[in-house]
Amino acid sequence: MSSSNGMVEEELLVPIEEYFNSAVNIGTQQKTKQMVKYVYKVRTDGLYLIDVHYTDKKIKDAAKLLARYDPSKILAVSMRVYGQRPVAMFARATNAKAITGRFVPGTLTNFSMSDYIEPDILIVTDPFSDQNAVKEAKKIGIPIIALCDTNNDLSNIDLVIPTNNKGKSALALVYYLLSKNLLKERGIDKFDYKLSDFEYEDAVI
């Protein structure tokens, strides 16, 4: 079988309906040239739809890449409110580091700062809202994984996970699957978290 964009269809991490129910496929009314290949349709209301077969494959690819790194050297970032709990839970589940909310300039480049961090790889929830982290990661020469919506510029991004990066359900599902599959790539099948653990809520972790 193949997807709408001609990809050879592999077994998905979750039933395709789960991606749809979490609105992972719902993009924006804009698309960049770099994101065209991940779009399979435009709705009558002008929203571009993301082919979730690509989302699924890129989550697997990201998990394999991240598994090469010391967990403490992985940094996940989210300025977006709906991404903050998923990012914090990703860090908790995988022993990575997380920065939620405002990214303080110099965090990756100014070693005299008390909050200075030396990651070997960066994950961002949105390359636009997390652009300060992207710029600093580029400056120090570490790979960047990004959750990218149809309107995102992919400059400086090494691995794209195409997804709705604004919806709370979509962000929860992507980070949940990324966490679970990263542990699998490390040889750990046990996963003690539920999807609901990754979903945004008002309570602070």
PDB file of C-alpha atoms in Angstrom:
ATOM      1  CA  MET A   1       0.000   0.000   0.000  1.00  0.00           C
ATOM      2  CA  SER A   2       1.038   3.599  -0.375  1.00  0.00           C
ATOM      3  CA  SER A   3      -0.064   6.851   1.185  1.00  0.00           C
ATOM      4  CA  SER A   4      -1.588   9.767  -0.686  1.00  0.00           C
ATOM      5  CA  ASN A   5       1.902  11.042  -1.538  1.00  0.00           C
ATOM      6  CA  GLY A   6       3.121   7.694  -2.837  1.00  0.00           C
ATOM      7  CA  MET A   7       5.048   6.602   0.245  1.00  0.00           C
ATOM      8  CA  VAL A   8       5.319   2.890   0.842  1.00  0.00           C
ATOM      9  CA  GLU A   9       3.048   2.333   3.811  1.00  0.00           C
ATOM     10  CA  GLU A  10       4.604   0.727   6.863  1.00  0.00           C
ATOM     11  CA  GLU A  11       2.824  -0.219  10.044  1.00  0.00           C
ATOM     12  CA  LEU A  12       1.914   2.968  11.860  1.00  0.00           C
ATOM     13  CA  LEU A  13       2.758   3.590  15.499  1.00  0.00           C
ATOM     14  CA  VAL A  14      -0.949   4.121  16.220  1.00  0.00           C
ATOM     15  CA  PRO A  15      -4.084   3.621  14.106  1.00  0.00           C
ATOM     16  CA  ILE A  16      -4.381   6.408  11.554  1.00  0.00           C
ATOM     17  CA  GLU A  17      -7.657   7.477  13.172  1.00  0.00           C
ATOM     18  CA  GLU A  18      -5.752   8.403  16.323  1.00  0.00           C
ATOM     19  CA  TYR A  19      -3.649  10.872  14.359  1.00  0.00           C
ATOM     20  CA  PHE A  20      -6.833  12.342  12.887  1.00  0.00           C
ATOM     21  CA  ASN A  21      -8.655  12.452  16.230  1.00  0.00           C
ATOM     22  CA  SER A  22      -5.726  14.381  17.715  1.00  0.00           C
ATOM     23  CA  ALA A  23      -5.752  16.776  14.726  1.00  0.00           C
ATOM     24  CA  VAL A  24      -2.124  15.984  13.887  1.00  0.00           C
ATOM     25  CA  ASN A  25      -3.040  16.365  10.199  1.00  0.00           C
ATOM     26  CA  ILE A  26      -4.619  19.823  10.509  1.00  0.00           C
ATOM     27  CA  GLY A  27      -2.232  22.430   9.170  1.00  0.00           C
ATOM     28  CA  THR A  28      -2.636  26.158   8.619  1.00  0.00           C
ATOM     29  CA  GLN A  29      -3.951  28.235   5.722  1.00  0.00           C
ATOM     30  CA  GLN A  30      -0.393  28.904   4.616  1.00  0.00           C
ATOM     31  CA  LYS A  31       2.272  26.546   3.338  1.00  0.00           C
ATOM     32  CA  THR A  32       5.944  27.106   2.663  1.00  0.00           C
ATOM     33  CA  LYS A  33       7.701  25.604  -0.342  1.00  0.00           C
ATOM     34  CA  GLN A  34       9.718  23.414   2.011  1.00  0.00           C
ATOM     35  CA  MET A  35       6.570  21.900   3.556  1.00  0.00           C
ATOM     36  CA  VAL A  36       4.746  21.186   0.275  1.00  0.00           C
ATOM     37  CA  LYS A  37       5.869  17.562   0.125  1.00  0.00           C
ATOM     38  CA  TYR A  38       4.235  16.832   3.481  1.00  0.00           C
ATOM     39  CA  VAL A  39       0.853  18.247   2.402  1.00  0.00           C
ATOM     40  CA  TYR A  40      -1.649  15.975   0.678  1.00  0.00           C
ATOM     41  CA  LYS A  41      -4.762  18.131   0.412  1.00  0.00           C
ATOM     42  CA  VAL A  42      -6.252  21.574   0.936  1.00  0.00           C
ATOM     43  CA  ARG A  43      -9.716  21.774   2.488  1.00  0.00           C
ATOM     44  CA  THR A  44     -12.505  24.003   1.221  1.00  0.00           C
ATOM     45  CA  ASP A  45     -11.848  26.333   4.174  1.00  0.00           C
ATOM     46  CA  GLY A  46      -8.261  26.775   2.988  1.00  0.00           C
ATOM     47  CA  LEU A  47      -6.551  24.641   5.629  1.00  0.00           C
ATOM     48  CA  TYR A  48      -3.713  22.480   4.343  1.00  0.00           C
ATOM     49  CA  LEU A  49      -3.739  18.879   5.549  1.00  0.00           C
ATOM     50  CA  ILE A  50      -0.574  17.013   6.515  1.00  0.00           C
ATOM     51  CA  ASP A  51       0.034  13.427   5.405  1.00  0.00           C
ATOM     52  CA  VAL A  52       0.361  11.640   8.750  1.00  0.00           C
ATOM     53  CA  HIS A  53       2.313   8.791   7.155  1.00  0.00           C
ATOM     54  CA  TYR A  54       5.178  11.281   6.985  1.00  0.00           C
ATOM     55  CA  THR A  55       4.543  12.297  10.589  1.00  0.00           C
ATOM     56  CA  ASP A  56       4.725   8.682  11.695  1.00  0.00           C
ATOM     57  CA  LYS A  57       7.910   7.959   9.732  1.00  0.00           C
ATOM     58  CA  LYS A  58       9.632  11.096  10.995  1.00  0.00           C
ATOM     59  CA  ILE A  59       8.777  10.277  14.621  1.00  0.00           C
ATOM     60  CA  LYS A  60      10.492   6.915  14.086  1.00  0.00           C
ATOM     61  CA  ASP A  61      13.474   8.614  12.424  1.00  0.00           C
ATOM     62  CA  ALA A  62      13.754  11.140  15.253  1.00  0.00           C
ATOM     63  CA  ALA A  63      13.638   8.398  17.887  1.00  0.00           C
ATOM     64  CA  LYS A  64      16.464   6.537  16.135  1.00  0.00           C
ATOM     65  CA  LEU A  65      18.551   9.701  15.928  1.00  0.00           C
ATOM     66  CA  LEU A  66      17.955  10.671  19.553  1.00  0.00           C
ATOM     67  CA  ALA A  67      18.854   7.174  20.742  1.00  0.00           C
ATOM     68  CA  ARG A  68      22.459   7.856  19.692  1.00  0.00           C
ATOM     69  CA  TYR A  69      22.773  10.607  22.299  1.00  0.00           C
ATOM     70  CA  ASP A  70      23.320  10.636  26.031  1.00  0.00           C
ATOM     71  CA  PRO A  71      19.848  11.410  27.451  1.00  0.00           C
ATOM     72  CA  SER A  72      21.224  14.273  29.547  1.00  0.00           C
ATOM     73  CA  LYS A  73      22.558  15.905  26.371  1.00  0.00           C
ATOM     74  CA  ILE A  74      19.119  16.080  24.708  1.00  0.00           C
ATOM     75  CA  LEU A  75      17.291  19.390  25.129  1.00  0.00           C
ATOM     76  CA  ALA A  76      13.596  19.870  24.295  1.00  0.00           C
ATOM     77  CA  VAL A  77      12.126  23.365  24.129  1.00  0.00           C
ATOM     78  CA  SER A  78       8.641  24.854  23.909  1.00  0.00           C
ATOM     79  CA  MET A  79       7.647  28.486  24.080  1.00  0.00           C
ATOM     80  CA  ARG A  80       4.106  27.510  23.076  1.00  0.00           C
ATOM     81  CA  VAL A  81       1.859  26.959  26.085  1.00  0.00           C
ATOM     82  CA  TYR A  82       0.261  23.803  24.673  1.00  0.00           C
ATOM     83  CA  GLY A  83       3.696  22.309  24.083  1.00  0.00           C
ATOM     84  CA  GLN A  84       5.063  22.914  27.552  1.00  0.00           C
ATOM     85  CA  ARG A  85       3.551  19.920  29.330  1.00  0.00           C
ATOM     86  CA  PRO A  86       4.358  17.529  26.444  1.00  0.00           C
ATOM     87  CA  VAL A  87       7.974  18.750  26.451  1.00  0.00           C
ATOM     88  CA  ALA A  88       8.258  18.449  30.234  1.00  0.00           C
ATOM     89  CA  MET A  89       6.831  14.921  30.094  1.00  0.00           C
ATOM     90  CA  PHE A  90       9.163  13.983  27.233  1.00  0.00           C
ATOM     91  CA  ALA A  91      12.088  15.064  29.401  1.00  0.00           C
ATOM     92  CA  ARG A  92      10.766  13.174  32.404  1.00  0.00           C
ATOM     93  CA  ALA A  93      10.118   9.970  30.455  1.00  0.00           C
ATOM     94  CA  THR A  94      13.451   9.952  28.606  1.00  0.00           C
ATOM     95  CA  ASN A  95      15.770  11.681  31.128  1.00  0.00           C
ATOM     96  CA  ALA A  96      16.322  14.564  28.736  1.00  0.00           C
ATOM     97  CA  LYS A  97      16.406  18.245  29.647  1.00  0.00           C
ATOM     98  CA  ALA A  98      13.544  20.668  28.991  1.00  0.00           C
ATOM     99  CA  ILE A  99      13.057  24.408  28.778  1.00  0.00           C
ATOM    100  CA  THR A 100       9.434  25.526  28.800  1.00  0.00           C
ATOM    101  CA  GLY A 101       8.243  29.076  28.417  1.00  0.00           C
ATOM    102  CA  ARG A 102      10.693  31.843  27.600  1.00  0.00           C
ATOM    103  CA  PHE A 103      14.078  30.783  26.267  1.00  0.00           C
ATOM    104  CA  VAL A 104      16.654  33.069  27.855  1.00  0.00           C
ATOM    105  CA  PRO A 105      19.164  34.372  25.287  1.00  0.00           C
ATOM    106  CA  GLY A 106      22.628  32.963  25.932  1.00  0.00           C
ATOM    107  CA  THR A 107      21.377  29.698  27.436  1.00  0.00           C
ATOM    108  CA  LEU A 108      23.399  27.690  24.898  1.00  0.00           C
ATOM    109  CA  THR A 109      26.134  30.201  24.121  1.00  0.00           C
ATOM    110  CA  ASN A 110      27.050  32.156  27.265  1.00  0.00           C
ATOM    111  CA  PHE A 111      28.942  29.817  29.593  1.00  0.00           C
ATOM    112  CA  SER A 112      29.038  32.456  32.324  1.00  0.00           C
ATOM    113  CA  MET A 113      25.255  32.256  32.785  1.00  0.00           C
ATOM    114  CA  SER A 114      23.941  30.258  35.729  1.00  0.00           C
ATOM    115  CA  ASP A 115      21.418  28.524  33.427  1.00  0.00           C
ATOM    116  CA  TYR A 116      23.991  27.685  30.743  1.00  0.00           C
ATOM    117  CA  ILE A 117      23.364  24.287  29.107  1.00  0.00           C
ATOM    118  CA  GLU A 118      25.579  22.257  26.765  1.00  0.00           C
ATOM    119  CA  PRO A 119      23.245  19.968  24.799  1.00  0.00           C
ATOM    120  CA  ASP A 120      24.355  17.810  21.896  1.00  0.00           C
ATOM    121  CA  ILE A 121      20.978  17.909  20.119  1.00  0.00           C
ATOM    122  CA  LEU A 122      17.911  20.165  20.269  1.00  0.00           C
ATOM    123  CA  ILE A 123      14.191  19.492  19.781  1.00  0.00           C
ATOM    124  CA  VAL A 124      11.856  22.450  19.277  1.00  0.00           C
ATOM    125  CA  THR A 125       8.074  22.513  19.250  1.00  0.00           C
ATOM    126  CA  ASP A 126       7.881  25.285  16.661  1.00  0.00           C
ATOM    127  CA  PRO A 127      10.913  26.682  14.819  1.00  0.00           C
ATOM    128  CA  PHE A 128       9.235  30.104  14.716  1.00  0.00           C
ATOM    129  CA  SER A 129       8.228  30.552  18.350  1.00  0.00           C
ATOM    130  CA  ASP A 130      11.414  28.749  19.440  1.00  0.00           C
ATOM    131  CA  GLN A 131      13.627  30.654  17.007  1.00  0.00           C
ATOM    132  CA  ASN A 132      16.026  31.907  19.690  1.00  0.00           C
ATOM    133  CA  ALA A 133      16.844  28.331  20.658  1.00  0.00           C
ATOM    134  CA  VAL A 134      17.220  27.396  16.981  1.00  0.00           C
ATOM    135  CA  LYS A 135      19.630  30.293  16.368  1.00  0.00           C
ATOM    136  CA  GLU A 136      21.800  29.364  19.339  1.00  0.00           C
ATOM    137  CA  ALA A 137      21.823  25.671  18.429  1.00  0.00           C
ATOM    138  CA  LYS A 138      22.887  26.601  14.908  1.00  0.00           C
ATOM    139  CA  LYS A 139      25.630  28.834  16.312  1.00  0.00           C
ATOM    140  CA  ILE A 140      27.115  26.022  18.412  1.00  0.00           C
ATOM    141  CA  GLY A 141      26.670  23.484  15.609  1.00  0.00           C
ATOM    142  CA  ILE A 142      24.306  20.900  17.090  1.00  0.00           C
ATOM    143  CA  PRO A 143      21.535  19.073  15.167  1.00  0.00           C
ATOM    144  CA  ILE A 144      17.996  20.407  15.392  1.00  0.00           C
ATOM    145  CA  ILE A 145      14.791  18.362  15.298  1.00  0.00           C
ATOM    146  CA  ALA A 146      11.616  20.409  14.885  1.00  0.00           C
ATOM    147  CA  LEU A 147       7.888  19.819  14.922  1.00  0.00           C
ATOM    148  CA  CYS A 148       6.861  21.763  11.821  1.00  0.00           C
ATOM    149  CA  ASP A 149       3.464  22.949  10.633  1.00  0.00           C
ATOM    150  CA  THR A 150       2.604  23.786   7.029  1.00  0.00           C
ATOM    151  CA  ASN A 151       3.600  27.443   7.477  1.00  0.00           C
ATOM    152  CA  ASN A 152       7.060  26.838   8.953  1.00  0.00           C
ATOM    153  CA  ASP A 153      10.388  27.805   7.414  1.00  0.00           C
ATOM    154  CA  LEU A 154      12.681  24.784   7.600  1.00  0.00           C
ATOM    155  CA  SER A 155      15.946  26.724   7.409  1.00  0.00           C
ATOM    156  CA  ASN A 156      18.466  25.336   9.918  1.00  0.00           C
ATOM    157  CA  ILE A 157      16.274  22.297  10.700  1.00  0.00           C
ATOM    158  CA  ASP A 158      18.008  18.928  10.340  1.00  0.00           C
ATOM    159  CA  LEU A 159      15.036  16.630  10.919  1.00  0.00           C
ATOM    160  CA  VAL A 160      11.428  17.690  10.386  1.00  0.00           C
ATOM    161  CA  ILE A 161       8.437  16.077  12.091  1.00  0.00           C
ATOM    162  CA  PRO A 162       5.492  17.418  10.050  1.00  0.00           C
ATOM    163  CA  THR A 163       2.535  18.014  12.354  1.00  0.00           C
ATOM    164  CA  ASN A 164       0.026  20.454  13.684  1.00  0.00           C
ATOM    165  CA  ASN A 165       2.326  22.147  16.209  1.00  0.00           C
ATOM    166  CA  LYS A 166      -0.320  24.434  17.695  1.00  0.00           C
ATOM    167  CA  GLY A 167      -3.013  22.042  18.959  1.00  0.00           C
ATOM    168  CA  LYS A 168      -2.738  20.562  22.436  1.00  0.00           C
ATOM    169  CA  SER A 169      -3.922  17.086  21.412  1.00  0.00           C
ATOM    170  CA  ALA A 170      -1.541  16.925  18.456  1.00  0.00           C
ATOM    171  CA  LEU A 171       1.450  18.012  20.532  1.00  0.00           C
ATOM    172  CA  ALA A 172       0.603  15.532  23.266  1.00  0.00           C
ATOM    173  CA  LEU A 173       0.392  12.624  20.816  1.00  0.00           C
ATOM    174  CA  VAL A 174       3.608  13.464  18.957  1.00  0.00           C
ATOM    175  CA  TYR A 175       5.688  13.867  22.117  1.00  0.00           C
ATOM    176  CA  TYR A 176       4.094  10.761  23.659  1.00  0.00           C
ATOM    177  CA  LEU A 177       4.993   8.654  20.619  1.00  0.00           C
ATOM    178  CA  LEU A 178       8.463  10.186  20.377  1.00  0.00           C
ATOM    179  CA  SER A 179       9.129   9.404  24.050  1.00  0.00           C
ATOM    180  CA  LYS A 180       7.848   5.847  23.801  1.00  0.00           C
ATOM    181  CA  ASN A 181       9.795   5.078  20.644  1.00  0.00           C
ATOM    182  CA  LEU A 182      12.988   6.684  21.889  1.00  0.00           C
ATOM    183  CA  LEU A 183      12.932   4.325  24.854  1.00  0.00           C
ATOM    184  CA  LYS A 184      12.285   1.388  22.493  1.00  0.00           C
ATOM    185  CA  GLU A 185      15.311   2.413  20.443  1.00  0.00           C
ATOM    186  CA  ARG A 186      17.309   2.303  23.683  1.00  0.00           C
ATOM    187  CA  GLY A 187      16.067  -1.241  24.254  1.00  0.00           C
ATOM    188  CA  ILE A 188      13.501  -0.306  26.897  1.00  0.00           C
ATOM    189  CA  ASP A 189      10.040  -1.683  26.151  1.00  0.00           C
ATOM    190  CA  LYS A 190       8.451  -0.647  29.425  1.00  0.00           C
ATOM    191  CA  PHE A 191       6.724   2.726  29.233  1.00  0.00           C
ATOM    192  CA  ASP A 192       5.014   3.907  32.394  1.00  0.00           C
ATOM    193  CA  TYR A 193       3.119   6.858  30.939  1.00  0.00           C
ATOM    194  CA  LYS A 194      -0.258   7.356  29.285  1.00  0.00           C
ATOM    195  CA  LEU A 195      -1.128   9.744  26.491  1.00  0.00           C
ATOM    196  CA  SER A 196      -3.205  11.750  28.970  1.00  0.00           C
ATOM    197  CA  ASP A 197      -0.028  12.410  30.986  1.00  0.00           C
ATOM    198  CA  PHE A 198       1.263  14.453  28.046  1.00  0.00           C
ATOM    199  CA  GLU A 199      -1.866  16.516  27.521  1.00  0.00           C
ATOM    200  CA  TYR A 200      -1.866  20.181  28.438  1.00  0.00           C
ATOM    201  CA  GLU A 201      -3.559  21.185  31.649  1.00  0.00           C
ATOM    202  CA  ASP A 202      -3.387  24.208  33.911  1.00  0.00           C
ATOM    203  CA  ALA A 203      -1.537  22.392  36.689  1.00  0.00           C
ATOM    204  CA  VAL A 204       2.244  22.756  36.627  1.00  0.00           C
ATOM    205  CA  ILE A 205       4.313  19.585  36.609  1.00  0.00           C
TER     206      ILE A 205
END
